[in-house]
């Protein structure tokens, strides 16, 4: 539970907003789980509307027990009703595993959980197709999480996806549905065999896939329903609902940096697409932004401190530095000295923040590359998501940094772009961010949870950022705990 004062202030602020959308504003890993955890205290139902096993949210129960969820909404940690909307892609095995894990942590009596009968269902073929697509792309690969999300969405749009509720059909009917998918993919599987990407006969037949998925049927039955109807009824009953986005705007399939995106609608409008609720149902959006944005996988990232591959390799090679202890402390203190001497290279800036923030993915364990605050990107994200407020996570990571480069504009072909304007992704490599050095502060703000305890320079930093973004920064994260948050009213 957040501290009492935070709880009371938020209660008042959020009271008029019965249906709240929470989305990420960068390229994922903004710490949405923690923010959702915090605001969830003021909502009855938690709803996922996009993504699938590619997402990874770490949340804590009120007793402080850790839960990592991929499919089930974060609200489960508080044992609130959970809805997995139609926009979510479902791996049934993973869903059941998450249920078991959750029961271990929360006890056997879980709050109601609903799974949409028309969400696309994962099969092993989706995984194979994803491997093929990345193989064909070669050097231009997306660097997906390997959870088959692209194929799930793509094949759904081709109208050949098996759906959750179809596992309850007669076996032969379900096999026919799967055959259509299998036949479409067969030429690709043949090619994969020829290229030795698939060795031997390791491709399941439609009958085998049907049996595998139908074996889950009795266990998932109590959860499967038309979730859009459940949500509609909930709204009629005045339940307060929190719609939690997965991934983030930069990874949205329409408004992210295509083709280096995920395949769902991770922008705020995805809440309507992925739940079937009318647009006027949504009262406000809270956009979660990481103080220093990060990216895994490939794709444009204008304010990136170092080369992606090098940053990812650094995390892989120096795993021991990421573990709390003397080595890490020594590394961080000498890196910070270098940064504050004004002579640090991009690599050194990146390494410092990678280690400080333990920037490694919850789903894949891959190292994340770090960027400076990118105001032009945020202006774009604000234009698309239309948030009422921002939640700025990991602000404590700037403690002790004397001066921080902040990207305040994008220059393309010598011309300064208007805030909110974004060139097409294929031109983004040509974008030159315009940097300003903003003064930091010496004090450690880790764990501060009261606005008045923030150093004056940190307050000034926030106000300056807010002026550029023209959006109120309501929440400021100062540490990983639920209580490590400043509410700015
Ligand atoms: P996919 O979602 O597995 O198709 O991967 C597409 C891109 O989105 C890749 O660059 C992934 O690294 C990225 N991605 C997907 N999910 C997440 C996430 O939860 N956090 C950060 N990046 C993600």
Short mmCIF file of C-alpha atoms and ligand atoms in Angstrom, two decimals:
data_model
loop_
_atom_site.label_atom_id
_atom_site.label_comp_id
_atom_site.label_asym_id
_atom_site.label_seq_id
_atom_site.Cartn_x
_atom_site.Cartn_y
_atom_site.Cartn_z
CA UNK A 1 0.00 0.00 0.00
CA UNK A 2 1.22 3.48 -0.79
CA UNK A 3 1.68 5.79 2.17
CA UNK A 4 -1.52 7.24 3.55
CA UNK A 5 -0.97 10.77 2.32
CA UNK A 6 -0.19 9.66 -1.25
CA UNK A 7 -3.23 7.41 -1.12
CA UNK A 8 -5.53 10.21 -0.01
CA UNK A 9 -4.25 12.76 -2.52
CA UNK A 10 -4.55 10.30 -5.39
CA UNK A 11 -8.00 9.25 -4.27
CA UNK A 12 -9.17 12.82 -4.60
CA UNK A 13 -7.43 13.45 -7.91
CA UNK A 14 -8.62 10.26 -9.53
CA UNK A 15 -12.17 10.30 -8.16
CA UNK A 16 -13.73 12.01 -11.23
CA UNK A 17 -11.94 9.66 -13.66
CA UNK A 18 -13.83 6.39 -13.40
CA UNK A 19 -12.19 4.81 -16.42
CA UNK A 20 -8.49 5.48 -16.66
CA UNK A 21 -6.10 4.41 -19.40
CA UNK A 22 -2.44 3.94 -18.46
CA UNK A 23 0.04 3.64 -21.32
CA UNK A 24 3.77 3.85 -21.93
CA UNK A 25 5.23 6.85 -23.75
CA UNK A 26 8.66 5.56 -24.82
CA UNK A 27 9.66 2.09 -26.12
CA UNK A 28 8.48 0.00 -23.19
CA UNK A 29 9.87 -0.78 -19.75
CA UNK A 30 8.77 2.57 -18.35
CA UNK A 31 7.75 0.97 -15.07
CA UNK A 32 4.05 0.90 -15.93
CA UNK A 33 3.59 -1.99 -13.49
CA UNK A 34 4.57 0.13 -10.53
CA UNK A 35 2.37 3.06 -11.55
CA UNK A 36 -0.57 0.77 -12.24
CA UNK A 37 0.03 -0.81 -8.86
CA UNK A 38 -0.19 2.58 -7.22
CA UNK A 39 -3.30 3.88 -8.96
CA UNK A 40 -5.02 0.49 -8.90
CA UNK A 41 -5.85 1.12 -5.25
CA UNK A 42 -8.52 3.48 -6.61
CA UNK A 43 -10.03 1.12 -9.19
CA UNK A 44 -12.12 -2.06 -9.05
CA UNK A 45 -11.29 -3.74 -12.34
CA UNK A 46 -8.06 -3.95 -14.30
CA UNK A 47 -8.12 -4.54 -18.05
CA UNK A 48 -5.46 -5.49 -20.60
CA UNK A 49 -6.22 -4.49 -24.18
CA UNK A 50 -3.15 -5.32 -26.26
CA UNK A 51 0.07 -7.31 -26.48
CA UNK A 52 0.58 -10.73 -25.01
CA UNK A 53 3.45 -12.81 -23.72
CA UNK A 54 5.89 -10.17 -25.01
CA UNK A 55 4.93 -7.88 -22.12
CA UNK A 56 6.42 -8.25 -18.68
CA UNK A 57 5.09 -6.28 -15.75
CA UNK A 58 6.62 -6.60 -12.31
CA UNK A 59 4.18 -5.81 -9.53
CA UNK A 60 4.02 -6.26 -5.80
CA UNK A 61 1.21 -7.45 -3.58
CA UNK A 62 0.17 -5.23 -0.67
CA UNK A 63 2.35 -7.55 1.47
CA UNK A 64 5.32 -6.82 -0.79
CA UNK A 65 5.45 -10.19 -2.61
CA UNK A 66 6.69 -9.94 -6.18
CA UNK A 67 4.56 -11.07 -9.13
CA UNK A 68 5.78 -10.95 -12.74
CA UNK A 69 2.85 -11.05 -15.10
CA UNK A 70 2.89 -11.33 -18.87
CA UNK A 71 -0.75 -11.92 -19.71
CA UNK A 72 -2.90 -11.36 -16.64
CA UNK A 73 -3.37 -7.66 -15.82
CA UNK A 74 -1.24 -6.17 -13.05
CA UNK A 75 -4.29 -5.55 -10.87
CA UNK A 76 -4.14 -9.22 -9.93
CA UNK A 77 -1.47 -8.37 -7.37
CA UNK A 78 -4.17 -6.49 -5.45
CA UNK A 79 -6.59 -9.30 -6.17
CA UNK A 80 -8.88 -7.04 -8.18
CA UNK A 81 -11.09 -8.33 -11.00
CA UNK A 82 -8.97 -8.83 -14.11
CA UNK A 83 -10.11 -8.70 -17.71
CA UNK A 84 -8.01 -9.77 -20.68
CA UNK A 85 -9.68 -7.91 -23.53
CA UNK A 86 -10.05 -9.11 -27.11
CA UNK A 87 -7.03 -7.10 -28.19
CA UNK A 88 -4.75 -9.37 -26.22
CA UNK A 89 -2.99 -12.37 -27.83
CA UNK A 90 -3.10 -15.46 -25.69
CA UNK A 91 -0.73 -18.30 -25.04
CA UNK A 92 -3.00 -20.67 -23.14
CA UNK A 93 -0.19 -22.61 -21.51
CA UNK A 94 1.38 -19.41 -20.21
CA UNK A 95 -1.99 -18.19 -18.95
CA UNK A 96 -2.45 -21.35 -16.89
CA UNK A 97 1.11 -21.15 -15.60
CA UNK A 98 0.54 -17.55 -14.51
CA UNK A 99 -2.62 -18.59 -12.74
CA UNK A 100 -0.72 -21.25 -10.82
CA UNK A 101 2.04 -18.80 -9.92
CA UNK A 102 -0.49 -16.25 -8.78
CA UNK A 103 -2.29 -18.79 -6.61
CA UNK A 104 1.02 -19.63 -4.95
CA UNK A 105 1.55 -15.98 -4.06
CA UNK A 106 -2.02 -14.82 -3.43
CA UNK A 107 -3.68 -18.00 -2.19
CA UNK A 108 -6.28 -20.12 -3.94
CA UNK A 109 -9.16 -17.63 -3.92
CA UNK A 110 -8.32 -15.31 -6.78
CA UNK A 111 -10.54 -12.43 -7.84
CA UNK A 112 -12.51 -13.07 -11.06
CA UNK A 113 -10.34 -13.27 -14.17
CA UNK A 114 -11.86 -13.09 -17.66
CA UNK A 115 -10.36 -14.22 -20.92
CA UNK A 116 -11.96 -13.17 -24.20
CA UNK A 117 -13.49 -15.95 -26.28
CA UNK A 118 -12.30 -14.24 -29.47
CA UNK A 119 -8.69 -13.43 -28.64
CA UNK A 120 -6.23 -15.04 -31.06
CA UNK A 121 -4.52 -18.13 -29.65
CA UNK A 122 -0.84 -18.95 -29.90
CA UNK A 123 0.28 -22.15 -31.60
CA UNK A 124 3.81 -23.47 -32.11
CA UNK A 125 3.45 -22.44 -35.78
CA UNK A 126 3.36 -18.77 -34.77
CA UNK A 127 6.74 -19.22 -33.14
CA UNK A 128 8.12 -20.86 -36.30
CA UNK A 129 6.79 -18.09 -38.53
CA UNK A 130 8.38 -15.47 -36.30
CA UNK A 131 11.75 -17.26 -36.50
CA UNK A 132 11.40 -17.33 -40.29
CA UNK A 133 10.50 -13.64 -40.57
CA UNK A 134 13.49 -12.61 -38.49
CA UNK A 135 15.71 -14.95 -40.52
CA UNK A 136 14.51 -13.47 -43.82
CA UNK A 137 15.07 -9.95 -42.54
CA UNK A 138 18.67 -10.87 -41.75
CA UNK A 139 20.55 -7.80 -40.61
CA UNK A 140 17.34 -5.76 -40.67
CA UNK A 141 15.65 -7.99 -38.10
CA UNK A 142 13.27 -6.42 -35.60
CA UNK A 143 14.77 -8.17 -32.58
CA UNK A 144 11.40 -9.38 -31.36
CA UNK A 145 10.84 -11.03 -28.01
CA UNK A 146 10.25 -14.31 -29.88
CA UNK A 147 6.76 -14.74 -28.42
CA UNK A 148 5.05 -14.94 -31.82
CA UNK A 149 3.18 -11.66 -31.37
CA UNK A 150 3.70 -10.39 -34.94
CA UNK A 151 2.42 -13.63 -36.49
CA UNK A 152 -0.51 -13.70 -34.04
CA UNK A 153 -1.70 -10.25 -35.07
CA UNK A 154 -0.79 -10.64 -38.75
CA UNK A 155 -2.49 -13.98 -39.24
CA UNK A 156 -5.50 -12.77 -37.27
CA UNK A 157 -5.85 -9.92 -39.76
CA UNK A 158 -5.65 -12.51 -42.55
CA UNK A 159 -8.69 -14.15 -40.91
CA UNK A 160 -6.99 -17.48 -40.32
CA UNK A 161 -6.35 -17.31 -36.57
CA UNK A 162 -7.64 -19.87 -34.11
CA UNK A 163 -9.51 -18.11 -31.30
CA UNK A 164 -9.73 -18.90 -27.60
CA UNK A 165 -13.39 -20.01 -27.61
CA UNK A 166 -12.82 -22.40 -30.51
CA UNK A 167 -11.03 -24.86 -28.25
CA UNK A 168 -14.52 -25.82 -27.05
CA UNK A 169 -15.71 -26.77 -30.56
CA UNK A 170 -15.91 -30.35 -31.78
CA UNK A 171 -12.41 -31.67 -32.35
CA UNK A 172 -12.90 -32.10 -36.12
CA UNK A 173 -14.21 -28.52 -36.51
CA UNK A 174 -11.24 -27.13 -34.63
CA UNK A 175 -8.83 -29.21 -36.72
CA UNK A 176 -10.37 -27.69 -39.87
CA UNK A 177 -9.73 -24.19 -38.55
CA UNK A 178 -6.16 -25.10 -37.78
CA UNK A 179 -5.72 -26.75 -41.18
CA UNK A 180 -6.38 -23.47 -42.93
CA UNK A 181 -3.59 -21.87 -40.95
CA UNK A 182 -1.29 -24.85 -41.39
CA UNK A 183 -1.81 -25.00 -45.17
CA UNK A 184 -1.09 -21.30 -45.50
CA UNK A 185 2.16 -21.69 -43.62
CA UNK A 186 3.22 -25.02 -45.12
CA UNK A 187 5.28 -23.55 -48.01
CA UNK A 188 7.18 -21.51 -45.43
CA UNK A 189 7.79 -24.58 -43.27
CA UNK A 190 9.12 -26.39 -46.35
CA UNK A 191 11.51 -23.55 -47.02
CA UNK A 192 12.56 -23.52 -43.35
CA UNK A 193 13.41 -27.21 -43.63
CA UNK A 194 15.36 -26.59 -46.83
CA UNK A 195 17.33 -23.84 -45.06
CA UNK A 196 17.84 -26.13 -42.02
CA UNK A 197 16.00 -23.75 -39.69
CA UNK A 198 13.73 -26.66 -38.89
CA UNK A 199 15.52 -29.94 -38.43
CA UNK A 200 13.69 -33.25 -38.84
CA UNK A 201 9.93 -33.56 -38.55
CA UNK A 202 9.44 -31.17 -35.66
CA UNK A 203 6.33 -29.45 -37.06
CA UNK A 204 3.16 -30.39 -35.26
CA UNK A 205 0.21 -31.41 -37.41
CA UNK A 206 -3.19 -29.69 -37.11
CA UNK A 207 -4.50 -32.69 -35.17
CA UNK A 208 -1.58 -32.50 -32.72
CA UNK A 209 -2.01 -28.76 -32.22
CA UNK A 210 -5.75 -29.24 -31.76
CA UNK A 211 -5.15 -31.87 -29.10
CA UNK A 212 -2.57 -29.74 -27.33
CA UNK A 213 -4.89 -26.71 -27.19
CA UNK A 214 -8.04 -28.69 -26.44
CA UNK A 215 -6.29 -30.26 -23.46
CA UNK A 216 -6.37 -26.78 -21.87
CA UNK A 217 -10.12 -26.43 -22.48
CA UNK A 218 -11.46 -27.72 -19.13
CA UNK A 219 -9.02 -25.58 -17.17
CA UNK A 220 -9.67 -22.34 -19.06
CA UNK A 221 -13.44 -22.81 -19.32
CA UNK A 222 -14.39 -20.89 -16.15
CA UNK A 223 -12.50 -17.84 -17.40
CA UNK A 224 -13.67 -17.59 -21.01
CA UNK A 225 -16.38 -15.12 -21.91
CA UNK A 226 -17.29 -12.16 -24.13
CA UNK A 227 -15.20 -9.63 -22.23
CA UNK A 228 -16.66 -6.63 -24.04
CA UNK A 229 -20.02 -7.55 -22.54
CA UNK A 230 -18.51 -8.04 -19.06
CA UNK A 231 -16.88 -4.61 -19.33
CA UNK A 232 -20.04 -2.98 -20.56
CA UNK A 233 -21.97 -4.45 -17.62
CA UNK A 234 -19.24 -3.28 -15.25
CA UNK A 235 -19.52 0.27 -16.52
CA UNK A 236 -23.29 0.10 -16.06
CA UNK A 237 -22.68 -0.99 -12.46
CA UNK A 238 -20.34 2.02 -12.02
CA UNK A 239 -17.29 -0.13 -11.46
CA UNK A 240 -14.10 1.89 -11.74
CA UNK A 241 -11.82 0.48 -14.41
CA UNK A 242 -8.16 0.80 -15.15
CA UNK A 243 -7.04 -0.05 -18.70
CA UNK A 244 -3.41 -1.02 -18.74
CA UNK A 245 -1.38 -0.70 -21.89
CA UNK A 246 1.42 -3.07 -22.77
CA UNK A 247 4.60 -1.97 -24.56
CA UNK A 248 4.47 1.72 -25.48
CA UNK A 249 3.81 4.32 -28.13
CA UNK A 250 7.16 3.80 -29.87
CA UNK A 251 6.17 0.15 -30.34
CA UNK A 252 2.57 0.77 -31.42
CA UNK A 253 1.95 -0.98 -34.74
CA UNK A 254 0.45 2.16 -36.34
CA UNK A 255 2.13 5.12 -34.64
CA UNK A 256 5.42 3.62 -33.49
CA UNK A 257 8.62 3.39 -35.48
CA UNK A 258 7.32 0.85 -38.04
CA UNK A 259 8.47 -1.79 -38.90
CA UNK A 260 10.46 -1.80 -35.65
CA UNK A 261 7.35 -2.08 -33.56
CA UNK A 262 5.30 -4.67 -31.77
CA UNK A 263 2.08 -5.74 -33.44
CA UNK A 264 -0.60 -4.56 -31.06
CA UNK A 265 -2.13 -1.15 -30.41
CA UNK A 266 -0.14 0.07 -27.46
CA UNK A 267 -1.27 3.68 -27.86
CA UNK A 268 -4.13 4.94 -25.69
CA UNK A 269 -6.69 4.48 -28.49
CA UNK A 270 -5.88 0.75 -28.30
CA UNK A 271 -8.03 0.66 -25.18
CA UNK A 272 -11.11 1.15 -27.36
CA UNK A 273 -9.97 -1.25 -30.09
CA UNK A 274 -8.96 -3.96 -27.64
CA UNK A 275 -12.00 -3.88 -25.38
CA UNK A 276 -14.95 -3.06 -27.59
CA UNK A 277 -15.98 -0.19 -25.34
CA UNK A 278 -17.15 3.03 -26.99
CA UNK A 279 -14.55 5.79 -27.04
CA UNK A 280 -16.49 8.03 -24.70
CA UNK A 281 -16.06 5.38 -21.99
CA UNK A 282 -12.50 6.54 -21.33
CA UNK A 283 -12.20 9.49 -18.99
CA UNK A 284 -8.47 10.19 -18.91
CA UNK A 285 -5.06 8.86 -19.89
CA UNK A 286 -2.00 8.71 -17.69
CA UNK A 287 1.14 8.33 -19.79
CA UNK A 288 4.11 6.71 -18.07
CA UNK A 289 7.45 8.06 -19.20
CA UNK A 290 10.86 6.85 -18.17
CA UNK A 291 13.16 9.71 -17.16
CA UNK A 292 15.88 8.13 -19.31
CA UNK A 293 14.13 6.19 -22.08
CA UNK A 294 15.38 2.73 -23.07
CA UNK A 295 14.99 0.47 -26.06
CA UNK A 296 15.61 -3.23 -26.73
CA UNK A 297 15.42 -4.80 -30.16
CA UNK A 298 16.08 -2.71 -33.26
CA UNK A 299 14.69 0.60 -34.52
CA UNK A 300 15.05 4.39 -34.30
CA UNK A 301 15.96 5.94 -30.95
CA UNK A 302 17.12 9.52 -31.59
CA UNK A 303 18.50 10.40 -28.14
CA UNK A 304 20.31 7.08 -27.61
CA UNK A 305 23.58 7.45 -25.67
CA UNK A 306 25.52 4.61 -27.30
CA UNK A 307 25.14 2.05 -30.09
CA UNK A 308 22.36 -0.43 -29.39
CA UNK A 309 24.38 -3.55 -30.09
CA UNK A 310 27.22 -2.33 -27.89
CA UNK A 311 24.92 -1.45 -25.01
CA UNK A 312 23.23 -4.86 -25.25
CA UNK A 313 26.58 -6.63 -25.43
CA UNK A 314 27.84 -4.66 -22.43
CA UNK A 315 24.98 -5.97 -20.29
CA UNK A 316 25.64 -9.51 -21.46
CA UNK A 317 29.38 -9.37 -20.85
CA UNK A 318 29.27 -7.54 -17.52
CA UNK A 319 26.34 -9.18 -15.78
CA UNK A 320 28.25 -9.13 -12.47
CA UNK A 321 28.27 -5.31 -12.47
CA UNK A 322 24.49 -5.33 -12.38
CA UNK A 323 24.43 -7.26 -9.13
CA UNK A 324 24.28 -5.17 -5.95
CA UNK A 325 27.63 -5.17 -4.12
CA UNK A 326 31.04 -3.56 -3.88
CA UNK A 327 31.93 -4.05 -7.55
CA UNK A 328 28.83 -2.27 -8.68
CA UNK A 329 29.28 0.57 -6.17
CA UNK A 330 32.89 1.09 -7.24
CA UNK A 331 31.97 1.10 -10.91
CA UNK A 332 29.11 3.55 -10.38
CA UNK A 333 31.12 5.99 -8.31
CA UNK A 334 34.00 6.15 -10.79
CA UNK A 335 31.59 6.44 -13.76
CA UNK A 336 29.73 9.29 -12.05
CA UNK A 337 33.01 11.09 -11.38
CA UNK A 338 33.84 10.89 -15.07
CA UNK A 339 30.37 12.12 -16.02
CA UNK A 340 30.64 15.07 -13.66
CA UNK A 341 34.11 15.94 -14.93
CA UNK A 342 32.42 16.64 -18.25
CA UNK A 343 34.62 14.20 -20.17
CA UNK A 344 32.40 11.08 -20.32
CA UNK A 345 31.78 9.53 -23.73
CA UNK A 346 28.34 8.34 -24.85
CA UNK A 347 29.45 4.81 -23.96
CA UNK A 348 30.29 5.90 -20.40
CA UNK A 349 27.02 7.73 -19.92
CA UNK A 350 25.17 4.67 -21.16
CA UNK A 351 27.08 2.16 -19.04
CA UNK A 352 26.53 4.23 -15.91
CA UNK A 353 22.77 4.38 -16.37
CA UNK A 354 22.47 0.80 -17.61
CA UNK A 355 24.07 -0.47 -14.42
CA UNK A 356 22.41 2.06 -12.12
CA UNK A 357 18.96 1.20 -13.46
CA UNK A 358 19.65 -2.53 -13.93
CA UNK A 359 18.43 -2.05 -17.48
CA UNK A 360 17.71 -5.62 -18.47
CA UNK A 361 14.38 -6.87 -19.85
CA UNK A 362 11.89 -8.70 -17.60
CA UNK A 363 10.73 -10.94 -20.48
CA UNK A 364 13.96 -11.65 -22.34
CA UNK A 365 16.75 -10.62 -19.94
CA UNK A 366 18.32 -8.64 -22.81
CA UNK A 367 20.29 -5.49 -22.00
CA UNK A 368 18.44 -2.26 -22.73
CA UNK A 369 20.08 0.68 -24.44
CA UNK A 370 19.58 4.03 -22.68
CA UNK A 371 18.83 7.47 -24.12
CA UNK A 372 18.78 11.04 -22.82
CA UNK A 373 15.47 12.73 -22.11
CA UNK A 374 13.91 13.28 -25.51
CA UNK A 375 11.43 16.15 -25.47
CA UNK A 376 10.53 16.07 -29.19
CA UNK A 377 9.68 12.39 -28.92
CA UNK A 378 7.58 13.02 -25.82
CA UNK A 379 5.74 15.86 -27.59
CA UNK A 380 4.88 13.36 -30.33
CA UNK A 381 3.78 10.73 -27.79
CA UNK A 382 1.62 13.34 -26.06
CA UNK A 383 0.08 14.35 -29.39
CA UNK A 384 -0.99 10.75 -30.12
CA UNK A 385 -1.94 9.64 -26.61
CA UNK A 386 -3.47 12.89 -25.35
CA UNK A 387 -2.62 12.24 -21.69
CA UNK A 388 -4.14 14.30 -18.94
CA UNK A 389 -1.05 13.63 -16.82
CA UNK A 390 2.40 12.12 -17.02
CA UNK A 391 4.06 9.76 -14.57
CA UNK A 392 7.82 10.22 -14.73
CA UNK A 393 9.52 7.09 -13.43
CA UNK A 394 13.07 6.62 -12.16
CA UNK A 395 13.71 10.31 -11.60
CA UNK A 396 16.06 9.34 -8.76
CA UNK A 397 18.52 8.03 -11.36
CA UNK A 398 19.56 11.61 -12.05
CA UNK A 399 20.68 12.16 -8.42
CA UNK A 400 24.27 13.37 -8.30
CA UNK A 401 24.54 14.20 -12.00
CA UNK A 402 25.69 17.81 -12.22
CA UNK A 403 24.57 18.50 -15.79
CA UNK A 404 22.38 16.41 -18.03
CA UNK A 405 22.09 16.74 -21.80
CA UNK A 406 18.40 16.99 -22.71
CA UNK A 407 17.15 16.75 -26.31
CA UNK A 408 14.90 19.78 -26.78
CA UNK A 409 14.34 19.66 -30.53
CA UNK A 410 14.82 17.59 -33.68
CA UNK A 411 16.61 18.96 -36.71
CA UNK A 412 15.96 17.27 -40.04
CA UNK A 413 17.91 18.38 -43.10
CA UNK A 414 18.93 21.48 -41.20
CA UNK A 415 15.33 22.43 -40.33
CA UNK A 416 14.02 22.47 -36.78
CA UNK A 417 10.81 20.42 -36.55
CA UNK A 418 7.72 21.71 -34.79
CA UNK A 419 7.22 19.95 -31.39
CA UNK A 420 5.00 16.93 -32.00
CA UNK A 421 6.17 16.53 -35.59
CA UNK A 422 7.89 13.23 -36.36
CA UNK A 423 9.48 12.23 -39.67
CA UNK A 424 8.74 8.76 -41.09
CA UNK A 425 10.89 6.06 -39.48
CA UNK A 426 13.09 5.66 -42.57
CA UNK A 427 14.18 9.30 -42.13
CA UNK A 428 14.66 9.12 -38.40
CA UNK A 429 18.31 8.15 -38.68
CA UNK A 430 18.81 11.59 -40.25
CA UNK A 431 17.26 13.37 -37.28
CA UNK A 432 19.78 15.36 -35.27
CA UNK A 433 18.57 16.02 -31.74
CA UNK A 434 19.36 19.49 -30.43
CA UNK A 435 20.75 19.17 -26.90
CA UNK A 436 20.75 21.61 -24.00
CA UNK A 437 22.63 20.98 -20.75
CA UNK A 438 20.24 21.17 -17.82
CA UNK A 439 21.55 21.56 -14.27
CA UNK A 440 21.03 18.57 -12.00
CA UNK A 441 21.30 18.28 -8.21
CA UNK A 442 23.73 16.73 -5.77
CA UNK A 443 21.34 15.24 -3.23
CA UNK A 444 20.17 11.64 -3.43
CA UNK A 445 16.39 11.71 -3.87
CA UNK A 446 15.96 7.93 -3.66
CA UNK A 447 12.77 7.07 -1.82
CA UNK A 448 11.51 10.65 -1.36
CA UNK A 449 7.73 10.68 -1.24
CA UNK A 450 6.91 14.25 -0.46
CA UNK A 451 7.08 17.11 -2.93
CA UNK A 452 8.57 19.48 -0.40
CA UNK A 453 11.54 17.14 0.21
CA UNK A 454 12.72 17.38 -3.40
CA UNK A 455 15.80 19.61 -3.79
CA UNK A 456 15.04 22.99 -5.35
CA UNK A 457 17.05 22.10 -8.45
CA UNK A 458 15.04 18.89 -8.93
CA UNK A 459 11.80 20.87 -8.66
CA UNK A 460 13.12 23.37 -11.20
CA UNK A 461 14.10 20.50 -13.51
CA UNK A 462 10.55 19.13 -13.41
CA UNK A 463 8.96 22.53 -14.01
CA UNK A 464 11.26 23.15 -16.96
CA UNK A 465 10.37 19.77 -18.46
CA UNK A 466 6.69 20.39 -17.90
CA UNK A 467 6.90 23.73 -19.70
CA UNK A 468 8.26 22.02 -22.80
CA UNK A 469 5.74 19.20 -22.65
CA UNK A 470 2.74 21.36 -21.76
CA UNK A 471 1.42 18.45 -19.72
CA UNK A 472 1.31 18.11 -15.97
CA UNK A 473 3.76 15.66 -14.42
CA UNK A 474 1.55 14.25 -11.69
CA UNK A 475 3.70 11.40 -10.43
CA UNK A 476 7.45 11.26 -10.04
CA UNK A 477 9.09 7.93 -9.27
CA UNK A 478 12.00 8.00 -6.83
CA UNK A 479 12.62 4.29 -6.30
CA UNK A 480 11.23 0.84 -7.03
CA UNK A 481 8.83 0.57 -4.08
CA UNK A 482 5.15 1.48 -4.33
CA UNK A 483 5.70 4.23 -1.79
CA UNK A 484 8.69 5.74 -3.60
CA UNK A 485 6.65 8.31 -5.41
CA UNK A 486 5.99 12.04 -5.27
CA UNK A 487 2.54 13.25 -6.17
CA UNK A 488 2.65 16.78 -7.59
CA UNK A 489 -0.63 18.55 -7.21
P1 LIG B 1 7.48 -8.33 -30.36
O1 LIG B 1 6.52 -7.56 -29.53
O2 LIG B 1 8.00 -9.56 -29.67
O3 LIG B 1 6.97 -8.58 -31.74
O4 LIG B 1 8.80 -7.42 -30.56
C1 LIG B 1 8.78 -6.24 -31.36
C2 LIG B 1 9.64 -5.17 -30.73
O5 LIG B 1 9.01 -4.70 -29.54
C3 LIG B 1 11.04 -5.61 -30.34
O6 LIG B 1 11.92 -4.52 -30.50
C4 LIG B 1 10.90 -5.91 -28.85
O7 LIG B 1 12.12 -5.79 -28.16
C5 LIG B 1 9.91 -4.83 -28.44
N1 LIG B 1 9.12 -5.18 -27.25
C6 LIG B 1 8.05 -5.99 -27.19
N2 LIG B 1 7.56 -6.03 -25.94
C7 LIG B 1 8.32 -5.22 -25.20
C8 LIG B 1 8.28 -4.81 -23.83
O8 LIG B 1 7.42 -5.20 -23.02
N3 LIG B 1 9.25 -3.94 -23.43
C9 LIG B 1 10.19 -3.45 -24.29
N4 LIG B 1 10.25 -3.80 -25.58
C10 LIG B 1 9.32 -4.67 -26.03
#
